[in-house]
């Protein structure tokens, strides 16, 4: 039976006829040993046909089809032209050796050409690959390497699964991150259990939940200090008074060893980290549909088992928003409220700084949705509400920064004026504190207060000057004489001015009468 070999290269399809196999042997080892010798292998494999690719794009398409196990039209025509015809009902006297079994099965399905792919064929194709440049005379040295390099780059680029331009890559990475977070939180929680169990081993049997265990480990700290006085707080954490009493009784009869204060501090810090990781993470990862039916798991599974109607709400039914909605709109309101709760939990869990702005805006949206169901008032779009929330959150951050670092202005002049007023009032000091002027309004108020204080000081300085003049005898007499002289001079000047004015009036009257 004749054996043909189909060899796909970066430059085209080639078909070889393997005859004279007796010279190198029928087994795989004999072929493997004779492949390196071209003189012996050249007598066995003879090139019968070669179909070059038209372009680089054509080569890429043919390569993709071969890798996926699909026979193209070009390959089918090439095989039908160069292989003996297969007649129906007669035994085929040849077979086609291929490298990939997938494409061999596809060729047999379409053309009924028998194909084989085994180690013997692979060794023959390895020899063809090794001496391929010498079988084709017109092929120059280096051309095959260039074609292989170009086709390899384009094929790898087309087959790469990770594409930067695809949008869903970020979602995929986020899902992977959540999966790793779950594993990390579980491993950290188990580490807290193992670490604290050296001190209080009975607690691990009482509390199964990782979050509650970390919370209790942080609250109890040293088991010897746990008493019945802390029962209310333990009940608040566990939500069960019987379990809280069981924890207290277990702490009294615990067989665990004592830990040093440093070890207890480390356990507390580690438990706090676990609490921070697992507090809102599980809730934030839940979709809104899961939040909507939290607390109604039994009804959900019963409905799935009996193929009945699934529940519309769980614990969320106790919300006042759903109570205010009409009976027809309770399901819609539960779905909408669960959606907003899911968004709020993700913001609280993954945001770097805590803020209440987003929660207030989401609450406003729920109120608007209630008005829409009752009165038909159209609510705002979610994009507009979120933009407003982001803007108000940024404004709050800037306001907090300005409040934390106010501008401190020096007040040297006020200090000088303080010293003057202290000397003038003879020990009566005014309580004036230098406060930094933050706004322009505050600066104006400070200026007006300063003016009022100046006027008060002037009024208070006048009697003080009179008193000081009364104590000094000679000085007071001299000052009194000078003051009297000044007063008499001012009176004489006033009289002269009045006389001049009256003379001027008389002259004007006379001139008018003469005219």
CSV table of N, CA, C and O in Angstrom, one decimal, residues 77-137:
chain,number,residue,atom,x,y,z
A,77,UNK,N,-9.2,20.6,-2.9
A,77,UNK,CA,-8.8,20.6,-4.3
A,77,UNK,C,-7.4,20.1,-4.6
A,77,UNK,O,-7.2,19.4,-5.6
A,78,UNK,N,-6.5,20.5,-3.7
A,78,UNK,CA,-5.1,20.1,-3.9
A,78,UNK,C,-5.0,18.6,-3.7
A,78,UNK,O,-4.3,17.9,-4.5
A,79,UNK,N,-5.7,18.0,-2.7
A,79,UNK,CA,-5.6,16.5,-2.5
A,79,UNK,C,-6.3,15.8,-3.6
A,79,UNK,O,-5.8,14.7,-4.1
A,80,UNK,N,-7.5,16.2,-4.1
A,80,UNK,CA,-8.2,15.5,-5.1
A,80,UNK,C,-7.5,15.5,-6.4
A,80,UNK,O,-7.6,14.6,-7.3
A,81,UNK,N,-6.7,16.6,-6.7
A,81,UNK,CA,-6.0,16.7,-8.0
A,81,UNK,C,-4.7,15.8,-8.0
A,81,UNK,O,-4.3,15.3,-9.0
A,82,UNK,N,-4.1,15.7,-6.8
A,82,UNK,CA,-2.8,15.0,-6.8
A,82,UNK,C,-2.8,13.6,-6.2
A,82,UNK,O,-1.7,12.9,-6.3
A,83,UNK,N,-3.9,13.2,-5.6
A,83,UNK,CA,-4.0,11.8,-5.1
A,83,UNK,C,-4.8,11.0,-6.1
A,83,UNK,O,-5.6,11.5,-6.8
A,84,UNK,N,-4.6,9.6,-6.0
A,84,UNK,CA,-5.4,8.8,-6.9
A,84,UNK,C,-6.9,8.9,-6.5
A,84,UNK,O,-7.2,9.1,-5.3
A,85,UNK,N,-7.7,8.7,-7.4
A,85,UNK,CA,-9.2,8.9,-7.2
A,85,UNK,C,-9.7,7.7,-6.4
A,85,UNK,O,-9.3,6.5,-6.6
A,86,UNK,N,-10.6,8.0,-5.5
A,86,UNK,CA,-11.2,7.0,-4.6
A,86,UNK,C,-12.5,6.6,-5.3
A,86,UNK,O,-13.4,7.4,-5.5
A,87,UNK,N,-12.6,5.3,-5.7
A,87,UNK,CA,-13.8,4.8,-6.3
A,87,UNK,C,-14.7,4.1,-5.3
A,87,UNK,O,-14.2,3.3,-4.5
A,88,UNK,N,-16.0,4.4,-5.3
A,88,UNK,CA,-16.9,3.8,-4.3
A,88,UNK,C,-17.0,2.3,-4.5
A,88,UNK,O,-17.1,1.8,-5.6
A,89,UNK,N,-17.0,1.6,-3.4
A,89,UNK,CA,-17.1,0.1,-3.5
A,89,UNK,C,-15.9,-0.6,-3.7
A,89,UNK,O,-15.9,-1.9,-3.5
A,90,UNK,N,-14.8,0.0,-4.0
A,90,UNK,CA,-13.5,-0.7,-4.2
A,90,UNK,C,-12.5,-0.3,-3.0
A,90,UNK,O,-12.6,0.8,-2.5
A,91,UNK,N,-11.6,-1.2,-2.8
A,91,UNK,CA,-10.7,-1.0,-1.7
A,91,UNK,C,-9.6,0.0,-2.2
A,91,UNK,O,-9.1,-0.1,-3.3
A,92,UNK,N,-9.3,0.9,-1.3
A,92,UNK,CA,-8.3,2.0,-1.6
A,92,UNK,C,-6.9,1.4,-1.4
A,92,UNK,O,-6.7,0.7,-0.4
A,93,UNK,N,-6.1,1.7,-2.4
A,93,UNK,CA,-4.7,1.1,-2.3
A,93,UNK,C,-3.7,2.0,-1.8
A,93,UNK,O,-2.5,1.8,-2.0
A,94,UNK,N,-4.1,3.1,-1.2
A,94,UNK,CA,-3.1,4.1,-0.7
A,94,UNK,C,-3.7,4.7,0.6
A,94,UNK,O,-4.9,4.6,0.9
A,95,UNK,N,-2.8,5.4,1.4
A,95,UNK,CA,-3.3,6.1,2.6
A,95,UNK,C,-2.5,7.4,2.7
A,95,UNK,O,-1.4,7.6,2.1
A,96,UNK,N,-3.1,8.3,3.4
A,96,UNK,CA,-2.5,9.7,3.6
A,96,UNK,C,-2.0,9.8,5.0
A,96,UNK,O,-2.8,9.7,6.0
A,97,UNK,N,-0.7,10.1,5.2
A,97,UNK,CA,-0.2,10.4,6.5
A,97,UNK,C,-0.2,11.9,6.9
A,97,UNK,O,0.2,12.7,6.1
A,98,UNK,N,-0.9,12.2,8.0
A,98,UNK,CA,-1.0,13.6,8.5
A,98,UNK,C,-0.4,13.7,9.9
A,98,UNK,O,-0.3,12.7,10.6
A,99,UNK,N,-0.1,14.9,10.2
A,99,UNK,CA,0.4,15.2,11.6
A,99,UNK,C,-0.6,15.3,12.6
A,99,UNK,O,-0.4,14.9,13.8
A,100,UNK,N,-1.8,15.8,12.3
A,100,UNK,CA,-2.9,16.0,13.2
A,100,UNK,C,-4.0,15.0,13.0
A,100,UNK,O,-4.5,14.9,11.9
A,101,UNK,N,-4.5,14.2,14.0
A,101,UNK,CA,-5.5,13.3,13.8
A,101,UNK,C,-6.9,14.0,13.4
A,101,UNK,O,-7.7,13.4,12.7
A,102,UNK,N,-7.1,15.2,14.0
A,102,UNK,CA,-8.4,15.9,13.7
A,102,UNK,C,-8.6,16.2,12.3
A,102,UNK,O,-9.7,15.9,11.7
A,103,UNK,N,-7.6,16.7,11.6
A,103,UNK,CA,-7.7,17.0,10.2
A,103,UNK,C,-7.8,15.8,9.4
A,103,UNK,O,-8.4,15.7,8.3
A,104,UNK,N,-7.1,14.7,9.8
A,104,UNK,CA,-7.2,13.4,9.1
A,104,UNK,C,-8.6,12.9,9.1
A,104,UNK,O,-9.1,12.4,8.1
A,105,UNK,N,-9.3,13.0,10.3
A,105,UNK,CA,-10.7,12.5,10.4
A,105,UNK,C,-11.6,13.3,9.5
A,105,UNK,O,-12.6,12.8,8.9
A,106,UNK,N,-11.4,14.6,9.5
A,106,UNK,CA,-12.2,15.5,8.6
A,106,UNK,C,-12.0,15.2,7.1
A,106,UNK,O,-13.0,15.3,6.3
A,107,UNK,N,-10.8,15.0,6.7
A,107,UNK,CA,-10.5,14.6,5.3
A,107,UNK,C,-11.2,13.3,5.0
A,107,UNK,O,-11.8,13.2,3.9
A,108,UNK,N,-11.2,12.4,5.9
A,108,UNK,CA,-11.8,11.1,5.6
A,108,UNK,C,-13.3,11.2,5.5
A,108,UNK,O,-14.0,10.6,4.6
A,109,UNK,N,-13.9,12.1,6.3
A,109,UNK,CA,-15.4,12.3,6.3
A,109,UNK,C,-15.8,12.9,5.0
A,109,UNK,O,-16.9,12.6,4.4
A,110,UNK,N,-15.0,13.8,4.5
A,110,UNK,CA,-15.4,14.6,3.3
A,110,UNK,C,-15.0,13.9,2.0
A,110,UNK,O,-15.9,13.7,1.0
A,111,UNK,N,-13.8,13.4,1.9
A,111,UNK,CA,-13.3,12.8,0.6
A,111,UNK,C,-13.2,11.3,0.6
A,111,UNK,O,-12.8,10.7,-0.4
A,112,UNK,N,-13.4,10.7,1.8
A,112,UNK,CA,-13.2,9.2,1.9
A,112,UNK,C,-11.8,8.7,1.6
A,112,UNK,O,-11.6,7.6,1.3
A,113,UNK,N,-10.8,9.6,1.8
A,113,UNK,CA,-9.4,9.2,1.7
A,113,UNK,C,-9.0,8.7,3.0
A,113,UNK,O,-9.0,9.4,4.0
A,114,UNK,N,-8.5,7.5,3.1
A,114,UNK,CA,-8.0,7.0,4.4
A,114,UNK,C,-6.8,7.7,4.9
A,114,UNK,O,-5.8,7.9,4.1
A,115,UNK,N,-6.8,8.1,6.2
A,115,UNK,CA,-5.7,8.9,6.7
A,115,UNK,C,-5.1,8.1,8.0
A,115,UNK,O,-5.9,7.4,8.6
A,116,UNK,N,-3.9,8.3,8.3
A,116,UNK,CA,-3.3,7.7,9.4
A,116,UNK,C,-2.3,8.7,10.1
A,116,UNK,O,-1.7,9.5,9.4
A,117,UNK,N,-2.2,8.6,11.4
A,117,UNK,CA,-1.3,9.5,12.1
A,117,UNK,C,-0.8,8.8,13.3
A,117,UNK,O,-1.5,8.5,14.3
A,118,UNK,N,0.5,8.3,13.2
A,118,UNK,CA,1.1,7.5,14.2
A,118,UNK,C,2.6,7.9,14.3
A,118,UNK,O,3.1,8.9,13.6
A,119,UNK,N,3.4,7.2,15.1
A,119,UNK,CA,4.8,7.6,15.3
A,119,UNK,C,5.6,7.4,14.0
A,119,UNK,O,6.5,8.1,13.8
A,120,UNK,N,5.3,6.4,13.3
A,120,UNK,CA,6.0,6.1,12.0
A,120,UNK,C,5.8,7.3,11.0
A,120,UNK,O,6.8,7.8,10.4
A,121,UNK,N,4.6,7.8,10.9
A,121,UNK,CA,4.3,8.9,10.0
A,121,UNK,C,5.0,10.2,10.6
A,121,UNK,O,5.5,11.0,9.8
A,122,UNK,N,5.0,10.3,11.9
A,122,UNK,CA,5.6,11.5,12.5
A,122,UNK,C,7.1,11.6,12.3
A,122,UNK,O,7.7,12.6,12.0
A,123,UNK,N,7.7,10.4,12.3
A,123,UNK,CA,9.2,10.4,12.0
A,123,UNK,C,9.5,10.7,10.6
A,123,UNK,O,10.4,11.4,10.3
A,124,UNK,N,8.6,10.2,9.7
A,124,UNK,CA,8.8,10.6,8.2
A,124,UNK,C,8.6,12.1,8.0
A,124,UNK,O,9.3,12.7,7.3
A,125,UNK,N,7.6,12.7,8.7
A,125,UNK,CA,7.3,14.1,8.5
A,125,UNK,C,8.5,14.9,9.2
A,125,UNK,O,8.8,16.0,8.7
A,126,UNK,N,9.1,14.3,10.2
A,126,UNK,CA,10.3,15.0,10.8
A,126,UNK,C,11.4,15.1,9.8
A,126,UNK,O,12.1,16.1,9.7
A,127,UNK,N,11.6,14.0,9.1
A,127,UNK,CA,12.7,14.0,8.0
A,127,UNK,C,12.3,15.0,6.9
A,127,UNK,O,13.2,15.7,6.4
A,128,UNK,N,11.0,15.1,6.5
A,128,UNK,CA,10.6,16.0,5.5
A,128,UNK,C,10.9,17.5,6.0
A,128,UNK,O,11.4,18.3,5.2
A,129,UNK,N,10.6,17.7,7.3
A,129,UNK,CA,10.8,19.1,7.8
A,129,UNK,C,12.3,19.4,7.8
A,129,UNK,O,12.7,20.6,7.6
A,130,UNK,N,13.1,18.4,8.1
A,130,UNK,CA,14.5,18.7,8.2
A,130,UNK,C,15.2,19.0,6.9
A,130,UNK,O,16.0,19.9,6.7
A,131,UNK,N,14.7,18.3,5.8
A,131,UNK,CA,15.3,18.5,4.5
A,131,UNK,C,14.4,19.2,3.5
A,131,UNK,O,14.5,19.0,2.3
A,132,UNK,N,13.4,20.0,4.0
A,132,UNK,CA,12.4,20.5,3.1
A,132,UNK,C,13.0,21.5,2.1
A,132,UNK,O,12.6,21.6,0.9
A,133,UNK,N,14.0,22.3,2.5
A,133,UNK,CA,14.6,23.3,1.6
A,133,UNK,C,15.2,22.7,0.4
A,133,UNK,O,15.3,23.3,-0.7
A,134,UNK,N,15.7,21.5,0.5
A,134,UNK,CA,16.4,20.8,-0.6
A,134,UNK,C,15.5,20.1,-1.5
A,134,UNK,O,15.8,19.8,-2.7
A,135,UNK,N,14.2,19.9,-1.1
A,135,UNK,CA,13.2,19.3,-2.0
A,135,UNK,C,12.7,20.3,-3.0
A,135,UNK,O,12.4,19.9,-4.1
A,136,UNK,N,12.6,21.6,-2.6
A,136,UNK,CA,12.1,22.6,-3.5
A,136,UNK,C,13.3,23.4,-4.0
A,136,UNK,O,14.0,24.0,-3.2
A,137,UNK,N,13.5,23.4,-5.3
A,137,UNK,CA,14.6,23.9,-5.9
A,137,UNK,C,14.6,25.5,-5.9
A,137,UNK,O,15.6,26.1,-5.8
